[in-house]
Short mmCIF file of C-alpha atoms and ligand atoms in Angstrom, two decimals:
data_model
loop_
_atom_site.label_atom_id
_atom_site.label_comp_id
_atom_site.label_asym_id
_atom_site.label_seq_id
_atom_site.Cartn_x
_atom_site.Cartn_y
_atom_site.Cartn_z
CA UNK A 1 -0.13 0.00 0.25
CA UNK A 2 0.88 3.30 -0.46
CA UNK A 3 2.25 5.25 2.41
CA UNK A 4 3.88 8.81 3.04
CA UNK A 5 7.13 8.57 5.21
CA UNK A 6 7.16 11.16 7.61
CA UNK A 7 9.94 12.52 10.49
CA UNK A 8 8.04 11.45 13.95
CA UNK A 9 7.93 14.76 15.03
CA UNK A 10 5.78 15.64 12.05
CA UNK A 11 3.62 12.50 12.54
CA UNK A 12 0.70 14.33 14.36
CA UNK A 13 0.80 17.37 11.93
CA UNK A 14 0.77 15.51 8.75
CA UNK A 15 -1.68 12.83 9.74
CA UNK A 16 -4.17 15.61 10.64
CA UNK A 17 -3.78 16.98 7.02
CA UNK A 18 -4.18 13.84 5.44
CA UNK A 19 -7.45 13.22 7.57
CA UNK A 20 -8.40 16.89 6.26
CA UNK A 21 -8.22 16.34 2.73
CA UNK A 22 -9.59 12.82 3.05
CA UNK A 23 -6.26 11.08 2.00
CA UNK A 24 -5.73 8.85 5.16
CA UNK A 25 -6.55 5.13 4.63
CA UNK A 26 -7.90 5.23 8.39
CA UNK A 27 -8.31 1.09 8.54
CA UNK A 28 -4.50 0.70 8.12
CA UNK A 29 -2.16 0.31 10.93
CA UNK A 30 0.63 3.52 11.28
CA UNK A 31 3.81 1.89 11.43
CA UNK A 32 7.21 3.14 12.41
CA UNK A 33 10.83 2.65 10.95
CA UNK A 34 12.91 0.59 12.88
CA UNK A 35 15.28 3.22 13.86
CA UNK A 36 12.01 4.61 15.15
CA UNK A 37 12.65 8.26 13.31
CA UNK A 38 10.01 8.11 10.94
CA UNK A 39 6.27 7.07 10.42
CA UNK A 40 4.43 5.44 7.67
CA UNK A 41 1.00 7.02 7.14
CA UNK A 42 -1.67 4.86 4.75
CA UNK A 43 -2.60 6.32 2.04
CA UNK A 44 -6.18 5.90 0.20
CA UNK A 45 -4.64 7.51 -2.81
CA UNK A 46 -1.82 9.22 -4.23
CA UNK A 47 -1.35 12.61 -2.60
CA UNK A 48 -0.94 16.05 -4.08
CA UNK A 49 2.55 16.61 -5.13
CA UNK A 50 2.96 19.12 -2.68
CA UNK A 51 3.56 16.73 0.25
CA UNK A 52 6.60 15.36 -1.60
CA UNK A 53 7.62 18.79 -2.20
CA UNK A 54 7.30 19.51 1.37
CA UNK A 55 10.24 16.70 1.76
CA UNK A 56 7.90 13.36 2.39
CA UNK A 57 8.76 10.61 0.70
CA UNK A 58 6.06 8.13 -1.01
CA UNK A 59 6.66 4.65 -0.33
CA UNK A 60 4.92 0.90 -1.30
CA UNK A 61 4.86 -0.74 2.10
CA UNK A 62 2.57 -3.69 3.61
CA UNK A 63 0.11 -2.42 6.00
CA UNK A 64 -1.82 -4.48 8.64
CA UNK A 65 -5.38 -3.51 9.57
CA UNK A 66 -6.19 -1.53 12.73
CA UNK A 67 -8.33 -3.62 15.44
CA UNK A 68 -10.82 -0.79 16.50
CA UNK A 69 -11.52 1.76 14.03
CA UNK A 70 -13.38 5.15 14.54
CA UNK A 71 -16.20 4.31 12.22
CA UNK A 72 -16.61 0.79 13.50
CA UNK A 73 -18.67 1.80 16.00
CA UNK A 74 -21.64 1.69 13.20
CA UNK A 75 -21.12 -1.65 13.49
CA UNK A 76 -22.08 -2.02 17.14
CA UNK A 77 -25.06 -0.19 17.01
CA UNK A 78 -28.12 -2.24 16.52
CA UNK A 79 -30.86 -0.65 14.03
CA UNK A 80 -33.00 -1.67 10.66
CA UNK A 81 -30.80 -1.78 7.87
CA UNK A 82 -32.42 0.86 6.04
CA UNK A 83 -31.14 3.63 8.66
CA UNK A 84 -27.61 2.55 9.02
CA UNK A 85 -26.84 5.27 6.57
CA UNK A 86 -27.89 7.93 8.39
CA UNK A 87 -24.84 7.07 10.87
CA UNK A 88 -22.40 9.46 11.31
CA UNK A 89 -18.92 8.65 9.86
CA UNK A 90 -17.21 10.84 12.17
CA UNK A 91 -17.25 12.94 15.54
CA UNK A 92 -15.06 15.30 17.20
CA UNK A 93 -13.39 14.26 20.15
CA UNK A 94 -12.12 17.15 22.69
CA UNK A 95 -10.45 15.36 25.77
CA UNK A 96 -12.20 12.89 26.90
CA UNK A 97 -15.36 13.68 25.41
CA UNK A 98 -16.93 12.61 21.71
CA UNK A 99 -19.38 15.29 20.10
CA UNK A 100 -21.57 13.65 17.49
CA UNK A 101 -24.26 15.15 15.16
CA UNK A 102 -26.99 12.79 15.20
CA UNK A 103 -29.38 13.26 12.20
CA UNK A 104 -33.05 13.17 13.36
CA UNK A 105 -33.67 9.78 11.31
CA UNK A 106 -31.60 7.88 13.50
CA UNK A 107 -32.17 9.91 17.18
CA UNK A 108 -34.17 7.39 18.84
CA UNK A 109 -31.32 5.12 18.56
CA UNK A 110 -28.53 8.13 19.93
CA UNK A 111 -27.90 6.04 23.51
CA UNK A 112 -27.02 3.24 21.49
CA UNK A 113 -24.60 5.52 19.50
CA UNK A 114 -22.92 7.14 22.00
CA UNK A 115 -22.54 3.70 24.08
CA UNK A 116 -20.99 2.33 20.93
CA UNK A 117 -18.55 5.00 20.41
CA UNK A 118 -17.57 4.65 24.22
CA UNK A 119 -17.27 0.70 23.74
CA UNK A 120 -14.62 1.58 20.85
CA UNK A 121 -12.82 4.48 22.48
CA UNK A 122 -11.73 3.33 26.23
CA UNK A 123 -10.09 6.36 26.70
CA UNK A 124 -13.30 8.30 26.14
CA UNK A 125 -15.92 8.63 29.51
CA UNK A 126 -18.81 10.93 27.47
CA UNK A 127 -20.46 11.42 24.38
CA UNK A 128 -22.61 14.67 23.93
CA UNK A 129 -24.81 15.05 21.04
CA UNK A 130 -23.41 18.34 18.96
CA UNK A 131 -26.59 20.71 18.42
CA UNK A 132 -24.54 23.35 16.57
CA UNK A 133 -22.64 26.23 17.30
CA UNK A 134 -24.72 29.30 18.37
CA UNK A 135 -24.90 32.98 19.20
CA UNK A 136 -22.43 35.79 19.51
CA UNK A 137 -20.18 34.00 21.75
CA UNK A 138 -20.22 31.06 19.16
CA UNK A 139 -21.01 28.36 21.77
CA UNK A 140 -22.16 24.96 21.56
CA UNK A 141 -25.62 23.38 21.96
CA UNK A 142 -24.77 19.78 23.21
CA UNK A 143 -26.87 17.32 24.78
CA UNK A 144 -25.52 14.50 26.99
CA UNK A 145 -26.23 11.08 24.86
CA UNK A 146 -24.20 8.45 26.94
CA UNK A 147 -21.35 7.99 29.58
CA UNK A 148 -20.81 10.15 32.32
CA UNK A 149 -22.73 13.41 32.68
CA UNK A 150 -19.86 16.44 32.20
CA UNK A 151 -19.03 18.64 29.75
CA UNK A 152 -16.04 19.88 31.23
CA UNK A 153 -12.37 18.26 29.61
CA UNK A 154 -8.71 18.59 29.12
CA UNK A 155 -7.86 18.42 25.49
CA UNK A 156 -4.01 18.05 24.17
CA UNK A 157 -2.84 19.49 21.20
CA UNK A 158 0.81 19.86 20.55
CA UNK A 159 1.98 19.64 23.71
CA UNK A 160 -0.45 22.08 24.96
CA UNK A 161 -3.25 21.67 27.50
CA UNK A 162 -6.88 23.24 26.93
CA UNK A 163 -9.32 23.03 29.86
CA UNK A 164 -12.46 23.68 28.11
CA UNK A 165 -16.43 23.39 29.13
CA UNK A 166 -17.63 22.68 25.56
CA UNK A 167 -21.03 23.91 26.65
CA UNK A 168 -19.91 27.17 27.75
CA UNK A 169 -16.94 28.10 25.16
CA UNK A 170 -16.02 27.52 21.55
CA UNK A 171 -13.35 24.95 20.83
CA UNK A 172 -12.82 23.08 17.59
CA UNK A 173 -10.26 20.55 17.30
CA UNK A 174 -10.21 20.21 13.66
CA UNK A 175 -8.65 23.54 13.19
CA UNK A 176 -5.54 21.93 15.02
CA UNK A 177 -3.54 22.02 11.47
CA UNK A 178 -4.85 25.72 10.79
CA UNK A 179 -3.26 26.63 14.06
CA UNK A 180 -0.25 24.80 14.01
CA UNK A 181 0.28 26.79 10.32
CA UNK A 182 -0.30 30.04 12.05
CA UNK A 183 2.55 29.38 15.00
CA UNK A 184 5.11 28.64 12.37
CA UNK A 185 4.30 32.03 10.94
CA UNK A 186 5.11 34.22 14.18
CA UNK A 187 8.39 36.04 13.57
CA UNK A 188 10.74 36.76 16.71
CA UNK A 189 9.61 39.44 18.96
CA UNK A 190 6.48 40.16 17.43
CA UNK A 191 3.54 41.50 19.25
CA UNK A 192 0.42 39.95 18.62
CA UNK A 193 -3.54 40.41 19.19
CA UNK A 194 -5.85 37.47 19.80
CA UNK A 195 -8.68 39.30 19.04
CA UNK A 196 -11.62 36.66 19.21
CA UNK A 197 -9.23 34.49 21.79
CA UNK A 198 -11.82 32.01 23.32
CA UNK A 199 -10.43 29.25 25.48
CA UNK A 200 -6.97 29.96 23.82
CA UNK A 201 -5.71 27.74 21.59
CA UNK A 202 -4.12 30.12 19.43
CA UNK A 203 -2.84 32.26 22.17
CA UNK A 204 -1.30 29.23 24.23
CA UNK A 205 -0.11 27.64 21.46
CA UNK A 206 1.70 30.94 20.02
CA UNK A 207 2.90 31.74 23.29
CA UNK A 208 4.33 28.19 23.79
CA UNK A 209 6.27 27.46 20.33
CA UNK A 210 6.67 30.79 18.75
CA UNK A 211 9.48 33.49 19.73
CA UNK A 212 6.81 35.99 20.58
CA UNK A 213 7.33 39.24 22.58
CA UNK A 214 3.93 39.59 23.83
CA UNK A 215 0.06 38.42 23.28
CA UNK A 216 -3.03 40.38 23.86
CA UNK A 217 -5.76 38.03 23.66
CA UNK A 218 -9.72 39.34 24.17
CA UNK A 219 -13.03 37.51 24.37
CA UNK A 220 -16.31 39.02 25.25
CA UNK A 221 -17.95 35.56 26.93
CA UNK A 222 -17.35 35.54 30.48
CA UNK A 223 -17.04 32.08 30.49
CA UNK A 224 -14.41 32.02 27.60
CA UNK A 225 -12.06 34.63 29.59
CA UNK A 226 -12.30 31.85 32.55
CA UNK A 227 -11.12 29.62 30.23
CA UNK A 228 -8.65 31.59 28.59
CA UNK A 229 -7.08 32.38 32.38
CA UNK A 230 -6.77 28.56 33.02
CA UNK A 231 -5.05 27.92 30.11
CA UNK A 232 -2.52 30.74 30.10
CA UNK A 233 -1.67 29.51 33.57
CA UNK A 234 -1.68 26.01 33.07
CA UNK A 235 0.72 26.66 30.29
CA UNK A 236 2.83 28.88 32.30
CA UNK A 237 2.46 31.56 30.03
CA UNK A 238 1.26 34.24 32.65
CA UNK A 239 4.29 36.63 31.76
CA UNK A 240 3.43 36.65 28.01
CA UNK A 241 -0.48 36.78 27.83
CA UNK A 242 -2.27 39.81 28.79
CA UNK A 243 -6.45 39.19 29.16
CA UNK A 244 -9.26 41.43 28.33
CA UNK A 245 -12.99 40.71 28.76
CA UNK A 246 -13.94 43.07 26.36
CA UNK A 247 -15.26 43.68 23.04
CA UNK A 248 -12.04 43.70 20.61
CA UNK A 249 -13.22 46.90 19.16
CA UNK A 250 -12.80 48.87 22.87
CA UNK A 251 -9.22 47.00 23.08
CA UNK A 252 -8.01 47.44 19.63
CA UNK A 253 -7.15 51.48 19.89
CA UNK A 254 -5.21 50.66 22.91
CA UNK A 255 -2.62 48.55 21.72
CA UNK A 256 -0.15 48.33 18.94
CA UNK A 257 0.70 45.04 17.16
CA UNK A 258 2.55 43.33 14.51
CA UNK A 259 -0.12 40.30 13.87
CA UNK A 260 -3.63 39.81 14.34
CA UNK A 261 -5.61 36.69 14.71
CA UNK A 262 -9.36 36.94 13.54
CA UNK A 263 -10.83 33.93 14.37
CA UNK A 264 -14.77 34.84 14.18
CA UNK A 265 -15.19 33.55 10.73
CA UNK A 266 -18.79 34.47 10.42
CA UNK A 267 -18.57 38.59 10.74
CA UNK A 268 -14.66 39.38 10.69
CA UNK A 269 -15.92 42.12 8.48
CA UNK A 270 -17.08 44.15 11.01
CA UNK A 271 -13.69 44.18 13.03
CA UNK A 272 -11.74 44.72 10.09
CA UNK A 273 -11.53 48.68 10.88
CA UNK A 274 -10.60 48.00 14.35
CA UNK A 275 -8.07 45.32 13.32
CA UNK A 276 -6.06 47.83 10.91
CA UNK A 277 -6.40 50.49 13.98
CA UNK A 278 -4.25 48.26 16.12
CA UNK A 279 -1.48 47.52 13.85
CA UNK A 280 1.79 49.15 13.46
CA UNK A 281 2.82 50.77 10.28
CA UNK A 282 2.92 47.06 8.86
CA UNK A 283 1.90 43.60 9.82
CA UNK A 284 -0.20 40.46 9.35
CA UNK A 285 -3.54 39.63 9.59
CA UNK A 286 -4.98 36.04 9.92
CA UNK A 287 -8.45 36.76 8.58
CA UNK A 288 -11.08 33.75 8.60
CA UNK A 289 -13.97 33.75 6.85
CA UNK A 290 -17.14 31.69 6.11
CA UNK A 291 -18.23 32.39 2.86
CA UNK A 292 -20.68 31.15 0.10
CA UNK A 293 -17.94 29.09 -2.42
CA UNK A 294 -19.34 30.56 -5.01
CA UNK A 295 -19.25 34.06 -3.59
CA UNK A 296 -15.50 33.63 -2.32
CA UNK A 297 -13.57 35.67 -4.82
CA UNK A 298 -15.54 38.78 -4.75
CA UNK A 299 -15.99 38.70 -1.27
CA UNK A 300 -12.33 38.64 -0.89
CA UNK A 301 -11.87 41.73 -3.58
CA UNK A 302 -14.27 43.63 -1.33
CA UNK A 303 -12.14 42.93 1.60
CA UNK A 304 -8.84 44.36 0.01
CA UNK A 305 -10.46 47.35 -1.30
CA UNK A 306 -11.74 48.14 2.12
CA UNK A 307 -8.60 47.99 3.74
CA UNK A 308 -7.12 49.91 0.64
CA UNK A 309 -10.01 52.22 1.58
CA UNK A 310 -8.94 52.61 5.41
CA UNK A 311 -5.46 53.76 3.90
CA UNK A 312 -3.38 50.78 3.62
CA UNK A 313 -1.69 48.76 1.00
CA UNK A 314 -2.61 44.76 0.89
CA UNK A 315 -1.19 41.96 -0.35
CA UNK A 316 -2.50 38.18 0.05
CA UNK A 317 0.34 36.25 1.67
CA UNK A 318 -1.43 33.12 1.42
CA UNK A 319 -4.80 31.76 1.46
CA UNK A 320 -6.12 28.76 2.41
CA UNK A 321 -9.28 26.55 2.33
CA UNK A 322 -9.31 25.61 6.06
CA UNK A 323 -12.50 22.97 5.67
CA UNK A 324 -15.97 23.02 4.13
CA UNK A 325 -18.39 24.38 6.53
CA UNK A 326 -21.71 23.23 4.62
CA UNK A 327 -22.23 21.99 1.29
CA UNK A 328 -22.26 25.54 -0.11
CA UNK A 329 -20.08 27.30 2.24
CA UNK A 330 -16.29 27.02 2.86
CA UNK A 331 -14.01 28.51 5.71
CA UNK A 332 -11.34 30.10 4.09
CA UNK A 333 -8.05 31.80 6.01
CA UNK A 334 -6.07 34.64 4.28
CA UNK A 335 -2.66 35.90 5.48
CA UNK A 336 -2.74 39.55 4.69
CA UNK A 337 0.39 41.33 4.82
CA UNK A 338 -0.51 45.17 5.02
CA UNK A 339 0.97 48.31 5.22
CA UNK A 340 0.28 52.01 5.84
CA UNK A 341 0.42 54.12 3.20
N1 LIG B 1 -10.00 31.60 18.81
C1 LIG B 1 -10.59 30.55 19.40
C2 LIG B 1 -10.51 29.75 18.89
O1 LIG B 1 -10.14 29.10 17.97
O2 LIG B 1 -11.12 28.23 19.79
C3 LIG B 1 -12.54 31.10 19.47
C4 LIG B 1 -13.31 31.66 18.09
S1 LIG B 1 -14.89 31.37 18.30
C5 LIG B 1 -15.21 31.14 16.61
C6 LIG B 1 -14.78 33.29 18.27
C7 LIG B 1 -14.95 33.89 19.82
O3 LIG B 1 -14.89 35.23 19.69
C8 LIG B 1 -16.05 33.75 20.80
O4 LIG B 1 -15.16 33.03 21.65
C9 LIG B 1 -16.60 34.48 20.95
O5 LIG B 1 -17.11 35.00 22.29
C10 LIG B 1 -15.48 35.61 20.60
N2 LIG B 1 -16.27 37.17 20.46
C11 LIG B 1 -17.74 37.29 19.73
N3 LIG B 1 -17.53 38.80 19.63
C12 LIG B 1 -16.40 39.27 19.82
C13 LIG B 1 -16.02 40.37 20.59
N4 LIG B 1 -16.91 41.90 19.59
N5 LIG B 1 -14.97 40.64 20.63
C14 LIG B 1 -14.32 40.04 21.33
N6 LIG B 1 -14.32 38.42 21.40
C15 LIG B 1 -15.96 38.37 20.73
#
């Protein structure tokens, strides 16, 4: 079977990337090389050339089947054959909690679905039904389905730890690769502004793993700020991070920074003026947007014009489709290099 050979320390990052692009053969066991320095990630199909261009080798290898599969839970749910197609093939895992979107057609079987997931993931203790993210604070509406009745957990990502109450503060493990992409872009001595920090995944990863000078982290949701504080302390970043429970627009005039993270993708547009206000004479904005795929280019053009009207030159240094959001919408990331005229 075709495998991607990657250095062990990059294994998690590349695995997430392959999963995101639906290239990983999940039923295959991930083996390590004899000297333990490399991992072989089994592939469903040949990946785009950029993987090899990044220095990863494509190799042919015998791959054993994994004993337990994430999707295997479907085999443990006893329900009529014609309903099987409604069982979700994936779910999110945050710490020791699984969050699953359950279609109405199989709602009656939600307890069994939860039990089945707990059965195959011995490290999970709770399954919650994910009823979507809502409101200004982007909080997830969840309902207990199986296991312990709890919503607080500790999630680990790239060596950092995040305590979150998944019912009170936004957190998505699906953004792990995107966050790491941003971490690698931060340069020495930069001052950063995390405008919509939530429980602090960008703030903490950048504070731990990038040579940053200081981070200003803001959130309007008091519960998010409570967890942001806990996570800054948990990861020993008290000297690096200043936290505000506020509207990012009120903090912007008080600071001057080199790099801004704007992760409020349904309404970033409303905040671009404040972001520009907080930037030094030049800097970078990581701008996220959820947009109709068909309107993507037009929306970007509008954004760039808006920035120019505010008296800045702007260049899209990198653009990336972070994920498919719905059948017609995508979440985009734009890294904007901005310079005062
Ligand atoms: N960056 C975090 C992450 O990646 O997990 C959280 C992103 S979440 C999509 C957006 C966050 O922005 C929420 O925690 C919400 O409470 C916060 N928020 C919404 N409006 C805000 C505002 N005007 N000023 C500051 N934070 C705001």
